[in-house]
XYZ file of C-alpha atoms in Angstrom:
131
model
C 92.714 -156.345 42.618
C 94.117 -155.792 39.253
C 91.777 -157.936 37.377
C 89.047 -155.051 38.205
C 90.965 -152.394 37.146
C 89.970 -151.478 33.064
C 92.117 -149.937 31.332
C 90.643 -148.987 27.837
C 91.922 -149.543 24.550
C 92.234 -146.140 22.312
C 90.444 -146.363 18.687
C 90.498 -144.248 15.925
C 92.806 -141.698 17.819
C 96.228 -141.282 15.463
C 99.138 -139.123 14.811
C 100.712 -138.617 11.356
C 103.589 -136.496 9.973
C 103.085 -134.353 7.026
C 105.322 -131.958 4.874
C 103.728 -128.798 4.331
C 104.631 -125.510 2.504
C 105.989 -122.906 5.185
C 105.106 -119.415 3.653
C 106.908 -117.457 6.228
C 110.295 -119.122 5.596
C 109.384 -120.406 1.860
C 110.042 -124.236 2.551
C 109.017 -127.422 3.160
C 108.498 -128.304 6.868
C 107.726 -131.666 8.403
C 105.015 -131.007 11.232
C 103.336 -133.921 13.295
C 99.534 -133.857 14.088
C 97.406 -135.802 16.368
C 93.934 -136.814 14.262
C 90.972 -137.527 16.107
C 88.357 -139.536 14.148
C 86.003 -140.766 16.502
C 82.309 -139.046 17.038
C 83.293 -137.473 20.348
C 86.092 -135.204 21.146
C 89.033 -135.788 23.217
C 90.050 -133.658 26.015
C 92.966 -132.497 27.994
C 95.275 -134.008 25.441
C 98.798 -134.223 26.494
C 101.733 -135.384 24.127
C 105.064 -136.126 25.133
C 107.737 -136.858 22.070
C 111.263 -138.413 22.195
C 113.784 -139.212 19.666
C 116.201 -142.030 20.080
C 118.452 -144.903 18.375
C 121.478 -146.700 19.509
C 123.809 -144.021 19.950
C 121.741 -141.050 20.942
C 118.633 -139.401 22.096
C 116.624 -136.023 21.934
C 115.171 -134.150 25.178
C 111.805 -135.075 25.675
C 109.206 -132.400 24.682
C 105.897 -131.927 26.590
C 103.019 -130.440 24.430
C 99.473 -129.766 26.387
C 97.226 -129.477 23.204
C 93.773 -129.234 25.258
C 90.531 -130.226 23.520
C 90.559 -131.874 20.078
C 87.420 -131.857 18.379
C 85.478 -135.090 16.997
C 86.835 -135.865 13.439
C 89.643 -133.124 13.703
C 93.452 -132.623 13.873
C 95.713 -130.576 15.795
C 99.439 -129.900 15.303
C 101.970 -131.113 17.891
C 105.072 -129.860 16.500
C 107.401 -129.440 13.546
C 110.128 -132.056 13.189
C 113.599 -131.932 11.747
C 114.575 -133.987 9.202
C 117.615 -134.809 10.719
C 115.413 -136.727 13.283
C 114.323 -139.290 10.905
C 117.203 -141.415 11.540
C 116.099 -142.116 14.703
C 112.901 -143.890 16.147
C 110.358 -141.160 16.725
C 107.774 -141.747 19.896
C 104.843 -139.953 20.627
C 103.004 -140.712 24.071
C 99.567 -139.843 23.949
C 97.089 -139.315 26.881
C 93.662 -137.861 26.964
C 90.392 -138.036 28.545
C 87.162 -139.199 26.668
C 83.620 -139.972 27.811
C 85.104 -139.959 31.353
C 88.017 -142.212 30.797
C 91.225 -141.775 30.842
C 93.210 -143.096 27.845
C 97.076 -143.686 27.125
C 99.051 -144.726 24.138
C 102.223 -144.530 22.596
C 102.908 -144.259 18.921
C 106.169 -145.112 16.960
C 107.576 -143.919 13.851
C 110.818 -146.565 12.980
C 113.773 -144.836 11.971
C 113.888 -143.892 8.240
C 109.855 -144.893 7.963
C 109.225 -140.969 7.752
C 109.485 -140.077 3.899
C 107.452 -139.351 0.727
C 107.069 -142.866 0.068
C 105.536 -143.616 2.700
C 102.903 -141.057 2.284
C 98.905 -142.227 2.545
C 95.534 -140.244 2.279
C 95.020 -138.890 6.112
C 91.715 -139.143 7.977
C 89.988 -136.272 8.811
C 92.904 -133.885 6.997
C 92.328 -134.094 3.392
C 96.192 -134.413 3.202
C 98.881 -136.671 2.238
C 101.374 -138.120 4.994
C 102.944 -140.827 7.029
C 100.377 -142.542 9.456
C 100.969 -144.389 12.629
C 97.830 -145.784 14.097
């Protein structure tokens, strides 16, 4: 029965977008990260990203991250600034303590900007965070 199915709630796992200096190209890049602020690792992390608005949508990008240790982060992808005018969605799935977790994180259009920066858990950096 449906009432017997337990759907675990994702806690202390976040998505952040950070503006970082790229030595190779001599400029700033915007990179997305998954942050695991839990006391246990998350395993088999899989992230599907897409951007969309009323007129356009991007291709789906799939990222197999693997394991993200407790109190650490892992880079997902670089995001081009042209996509900030779109909603940017990150669908995250992972296993932790033998259970499958799934959550969608949404950066609404025009919310990725330096004015929205805050201190990020675990990363010792500032960026835009979605919980």
